[in-house]
């Protein structure tokens, strides 16, 4: 399976910023669509943002304009820059990699937005 290693979660105040990182294997980096998903307590896992190997991005309406997904091809790492964080952004955030019919997930990292 594809091993995804996440980091960057934590506790932040409303209006604050946080950057999540996810490292992926180089063997799949060039063809994988990478993404961030999140799951809040009592809710289903939902799309946050995706980025293709070519750099095309897609965002959930709730985060568009506040979050930015990017990828560093030299480091095989995808990032999620989270600005203007709101309590509603509190969730476990998961890194995802998709190659053909395969979908792999990271272990998840907790993001808590609270005063």
Coordinates of N, CA and C in Angstrom, one line a residue:
X1 N 0.8 -1.2 0.0 CA 0.0 0.0 0.0 C 0.9 1.3 0.0
X2 N 0.3 2.3 -0.4 CA 1.0 3.6 -0.4 C 1.0 4.2 1.0
X3 N 2.2 4.5 1.5 CA 2.3 5.1 2.8 C 2.3 6.6 2.7
X4 N 1.4 7.2 3.5 CA 1.3 8.6 3.5 C 1.6 9.1 5.0
X5 N 2.5 10.0 5.1 CA 2.9 10.5 6.4 C 2.5 12.0 6.6
X6 N 1.6 12.3 7.5 CA 1.0 13.6 7.7 C 1.7 14.3 8.9
X7 N 1.6 15.6 8.9 CA 2.1 16.4 10.1 C 1.5 17.8 10.0
X8 N 1.5 18.5 11.1 CA 1.1 19.9 11.1 C -0.2 20.2 11.8
X9 N -0.9 19.2 12.3 CA -2.1 19.5 13.0 C -1.8 20.1 14.4
X10 N -2.9 20.6 15.0 CA -2.7 21.2 16.3 C -3.9 22.0 16.7
X11 N -3.7 22.8 17.8 CA -4.8 23.7 18.3 C -4.4 25.1 17.9
X12 N -5.4 25.8 17.3 CA -5.2 27.2 16.9 C -6.5 28.0 17.3
X13 N -6.3 29.3 17.4 CA -7.4 30.2 17.7 C -8.1 30.6 16.5
X14 N -9.4 30.9 16.6 CA -10.1 31.4 15.4 C -9.4 32.6 14.7
X15 N -9.3 32.5 13.4 CA -8.6 33.5 12.7 C -7.1 33.2 12.4
X16 N -6.7 32.1 13.1 CA -5.3 31.7 13.0 C -5.0 30.9 11.7
X17 N -3.8 30.5 11.6 CA -3.3 29.7 10.4 C -2.6 28.5 10.8
X18 N -2.6 27.5 9.9 CA -1.9 26.3 10.1 C -1.5 25.7 8.8
X19 N -0.4 25.0 8.7 CA -0.1 24.3 7.5 C 0.1 22.8 7.7
X20 N -0.6 22.0 7.0 CA -0.5 20.6 7.0 C 0.4 20.1 5.9
X21 N 1.2 19.0 6.2 CA 2.1 18.4 5.2 C 1.8 16.9 5.1
X22 N 2.0 16.4 3.9 CA 1.8 15.0 3.7 C 2.9 14.5 2.7
X23 N 3.7 13.6 3.1 CA 4.7 13.1 2.3 C 4.3 11.7 1.6
X24 N 4.5 11.6 0.3 CA 4.1 10.4 -0.4 C 5.3 9.8 -1.1
X25 N 5.2 8.5 -1.4 CA 6.3 7.8 -2.1 C 6.6 8.4 -3.5
X26 N 7.8 8.5 -3.8 CA 8.2 9.0 -5.1 C 7.8 8.1 -6.3
X27 N 7.5 6.8 -6.0 CA 7.1 5.9 -7.1 C 5.8 6.3 -7.7
X28 N 4.9 6.9 -6.9 CA 3.6 7.3 -7.4 C 3.4 8.8 -7.6
X29 N 4.3 9.6 -7.1 CA 4.2 11.0 -7.1 C 3.8 11.6 -8.4
X30 N 4.4 11.2 -9.5 CA 4.2 11.8 -10.8 C 2.9 11.6 -11.4
X31 N 2.1 10.6 -10.9 CA 0.8 10.3 -11.5 C -0.3 10.3 -10.6
X32 N -0.1 10.7 -9.3 CA -1.1 10.7 -8.3 C -1.8 12.0 -8.2
X33 N -3.1 11.9 -8.0 CA -3.9 13.1 -7.5 C -3.9 13.0 -6.0
X34 N -3.4 14.1 -5.4 CA -3.3 14.2 -3.9 C -4.5 15.1 -3.4
X35 N -4.9 14.8 -2.2 CA -6.0 15.5 -1.6 C -6.0 15.6 -0.1
X36 N -6.8 16.5 0.4 CA -7.0 16.6 1.8 C -8.5 16.4 2.0
X37 N -8.9 15.6 3.0 CA -10.2 15.4 3.4 C -10.3 15.6 4.9
X38 N -11.5 15.8 5.4 CA -11.6 16.0 6.9 C -12.9 15.4 7.4
X39 N -12.9 15.0 8.6 CA -14.1 14.4 9.3 C -14.2 15.0 10.6
X40 N -15.3 15.7 10.8 CA -15.7 16.2 12.1 C -16.5 15.2 12.9
X41 N -16.6 15.4 14.2 CA -17.3 14.4 15.0 C -18.8 14.3 14.6
X42 N -19.3 13.1 14.4 CA -20.7 12.9 14.0 C -21.0 13.2 12.5
X43 N -19.9 13.5 11.7 CA -20.1 13.8 10.3 C -19.3 12.9 9.4
X44 N -19.7 12.8 8.2 CA -19.0 12.0 7.2 C -17.7 12.7 6.8
X45 N -16.8 11.9 6.2 CA -15.6 12.5 5.7 C -15.9 13.3 4.4
X46 N -15.4 14.4 4.3 CA -15.7 15.3 3.2 C -14.4 15.8 2.5
X47 N -14.6 16.2 1.3 CA -13.5 16.7 0.5 C -13.1 18.1 1.0
X48 N -11.9 18.4 1.1 CA -11.4 19.8 1.4 C -10.8 20.4 0.2
X49 N -9.8 19.7 -0.4 CA -9.1 20.1 -1.6 C -8.4 19.0 -2.3
X50 N -8.2 19.1 -3.6 CA -7.4 18.1 -4.3 C -6.5 18.9 -5.3
X51 N -5.4 18.2 -5.7 CA -4.5 18.7 -6.7 C -4.0 17.6 -7.5
X52 N -4.0 17.7 -8.8 CA -3.6 16.7 -9.7 C -2.1 16.8 -9.9
X53 N -1.5 15.7 -10.6 CA -0.1 15.7 -10.9 C 0.3 16.9 -11.7
X54 N -0.7 17.4 -12.5 CA -0.4 18.6 -13.3 C -0.6 19.9 -12.7
X55 N -1.1 19.9 -11.4 CA -1.2 21.1 -10.7 C -2.6 21.7 -10.6
X56 N -3.6 21.1 -11.2 CA -5.0 21.6 -11.2 C -5.6 21.4 -9.8
X57 N -6.2 22.4 -9.3 CA -6.8 22.3 -7.9 C -8.3 22.4 -7.9
X58 N -8.8 21.8 -6.8 CA -10.2 21.8 -6.6 C -10.5 22.0 -5.1
X59 N -11.4 22.9 -4.7 CA -11.7 23.2 -3.3 C -13.2 23.0 -3.0
X60 N -13.4 22.6 -1.7 CA -14.8 22.7 -1.2 C -15.2 24.1 -1.1
X61 N -16.4 24.4 -1.3 CA -16.9 25.8 -1.2 C -16.6 26.4 0.2
X62 N -16.7 25.6 1.2 CA -16.5 26.1 2.5 C -15.1 26.6 2.9
X63 N -14.1 26.2 2.1 CA -12.7 26.6 2.3 C -12.1 27.4 1.2
X64 N -12.8 27.5 0.1 CA -12.3 28.3 -1.0 C -12.0 29.7 -0.6
X65 N -10.8 30.2 -0.9 CA -10.4 31.5 -0.5 C -9.7 31.6 0.8
X66 N -9.8 30.6 1.6 CA -9.1 30.5 2.9 C -8.0 29.5 2.9
X67 N -8.2 28.4 2.2 CA -7.2 27.3 2.2 C -6.5 27.2 0.8
X68 N -5.3 26.8 0.8 CA -4.6 26.6 -0.4 C -3.9 25.3 -0.4
X69 N -4.1 24.5 -1.4 CA -3.4 23.2 -1.6 C -2.3 23.4 -2.6
X70 N -1.1 22.8 -2.3 CA 0.0 22.9 -3.2 C 0.8 21.6 -3.1
X71 N 1.7 21.4 -4.1 CA 2.6 20.2 -4.0 C 4.0 20.6 -4.4
X72 N 4.9 20.1 -3.7 CA 6.3 20.3 -4.0 C 6.9 19.0 -4.6
X73 N 7.1 19.0 -5.9 CA 7.5 17.8 -6.6 C 8.9 17.3 -6.3
X74 N 9.7 18.2 -5.8 CA 11.1 17.8 -5.4 C 11.0 17.1 -4.1
X75 N 10.1 17.4 -3.3 CA 10.0 16.7 -1.9 C 8.9 15.7 -1.9
X76 N 8.2 15.5 -2.9 CA 7.0 14.5 -2.9 C 6.1 14.8 -1.8
X77 N 5.8 16.0 -1.6 CA 5.0 16.5 -0.5 C 3.8 17.4 -0.9
X78 N 2.7 17.2 -0.3 CA 1.5 18.0 -0.6 C 1.2 18.8 0.7
X79 N 0.8 20.1 0.5 CA 0.6 20.9 1.7 C -0.8 21.5 1.6
X80 N -1.3 21.8 2.8 CA -2.6 22.5 2.9 C -2.4 23.7 3.8
X81 N -2.3 24.9 3.2 CA -2.2 26.1 4.0 C -3.6 26.6 4.4
X82 N -3.8 26.6 5.7 CA -5.1 27.0 6.2 C -5.1 28.3 6.9
X83 N -5.8 29.3 6.3 CA -5.8 30.6 6.9 C -7.2 30.9 7.3
X84 N -7.4 32.0 8.2 CA -8.7 32.4 8.7 C -9.5 31.3 9.2
X85 N -8.9 30.5 10.0 CA -9.5 29.3 10.5 C -10.7 29.6 11.4
X86 N -11.7 28.8 11.3 CA -13.0 28.9 12.0 C -13.2 27.7 12.9
X87 N -14.0 27.8 13.9 CA -14.3 26.6 14.7 C -14.9 25.5 13.9
X88 N -15.6 25.8 12.8 CA -16.2 24.8 12.0 C -15.2 24.0 11.2
X89 N -14.0 24.5 11.2 CA -12.9 23.7 10.5 C -12.3 22.6 11.4
X90 N -12.8 22.6 12.6 CA -12.3 21.5 13.6 C -12.6 20.2 13.0
X91 N -11.7 19.3 12.9 CA -11.9 18.0 12.3 C -10.5 17.2 12.3
X92 N -10.6 15.9 12.1 CA -9.4 15.2 11.7 C -9.2 15.3 10.2
X93 N -8.0 15.7 9.8 CA -7.7 15.9 8.4 C -6.9 14.8 7.9
X94 N -7.3 14.2 6.8 CA -6.6 13.1 6.2 C -6.0 13.4 4.8
X95 N -4.8 12.9 4.6 CA -4.2 13.0 3.3 C -4.6 11.8 2.5
X96 N -4.8 12.1 1.2 CA -5.3 11.0 0.3 C -4.5 11.0 -1.0
X97 N -4.2 9.9 -1.5 CA -3.5 9.7 -2.8 C -4.3 8.8 -3.7
X98 N -4.6 9.2 -4.9 CA -5.3 8.3 -5.8 C -4.5 8.1 -7.1
X99 N -4.3 6.8 -7.4 CA -3.7 6.4 -8.6 C -4.5 5.3 -9.3
X100 N -5.1 5.6 -10.5 CA -6.0 4.7 -11.1 C -7.1 4.4 -10.2
X101 N -7.3 3.1 -9.9 CA -8.4 2.7 -9.0 C -8.0 2.6 -7.5
X102 N -6.8 2.9 -7.2 CA -6.3 2.8 -5.9 C -6.4 4.1 -5.1
X103 N -6.8 4.0 -3.9 CA -7.0 5.2 -3.0 C -6.3 4.9 -1.7
X104 N -5.4 5.7 -1.2 CA -4.7 5.5 0.0 C -4.9 6.7 0.9
X105 N -4.9 6.4 2.2 CA -5.1 7.4 3.2 C -4.0 7.5 4.3
X106 N -3.8 8.6 4.8 CA -2.9 8.8 5.9 C -3.6 8.5 7.2
X107 N -2.9 8.6 8.3 CA -3.5 8.3 9.6 C -4.4 9.3 10.1
X108 N -4.3 10.5 9.6 CA -5.1 11.6 10.1 C -4.4 12.5 11.1
X109 N -4.7 13.8 11.1 CA -4.1 14.7 12.0 C -5.2 15.6 12.5
X110 N -5.2 15.8 13.8 CA -6.3 16.6 14.4 C -6.0 18.1 14.3
X111 N -7.0 18.8 13.8 CA -7.0 20.3 13.8 C -8.2 20.7 14.7
X112 N -7.8 21.5 15.7 CA -8.9 22.1 16.6 C -8.8 23.6 16.6
X113 N -9.9 24.2 16.3 CA -9.9 25.7 16.2 C -10.8 26.1 17.4
X114 N -10.2 26.7 18.3 CA -11.0 27.1 19.5 C -10.3 28.2 20.3
X115 N -11.1 29.0 21.0 CA -10.6 30.1 21.8 C -10.2 29.5 23.2

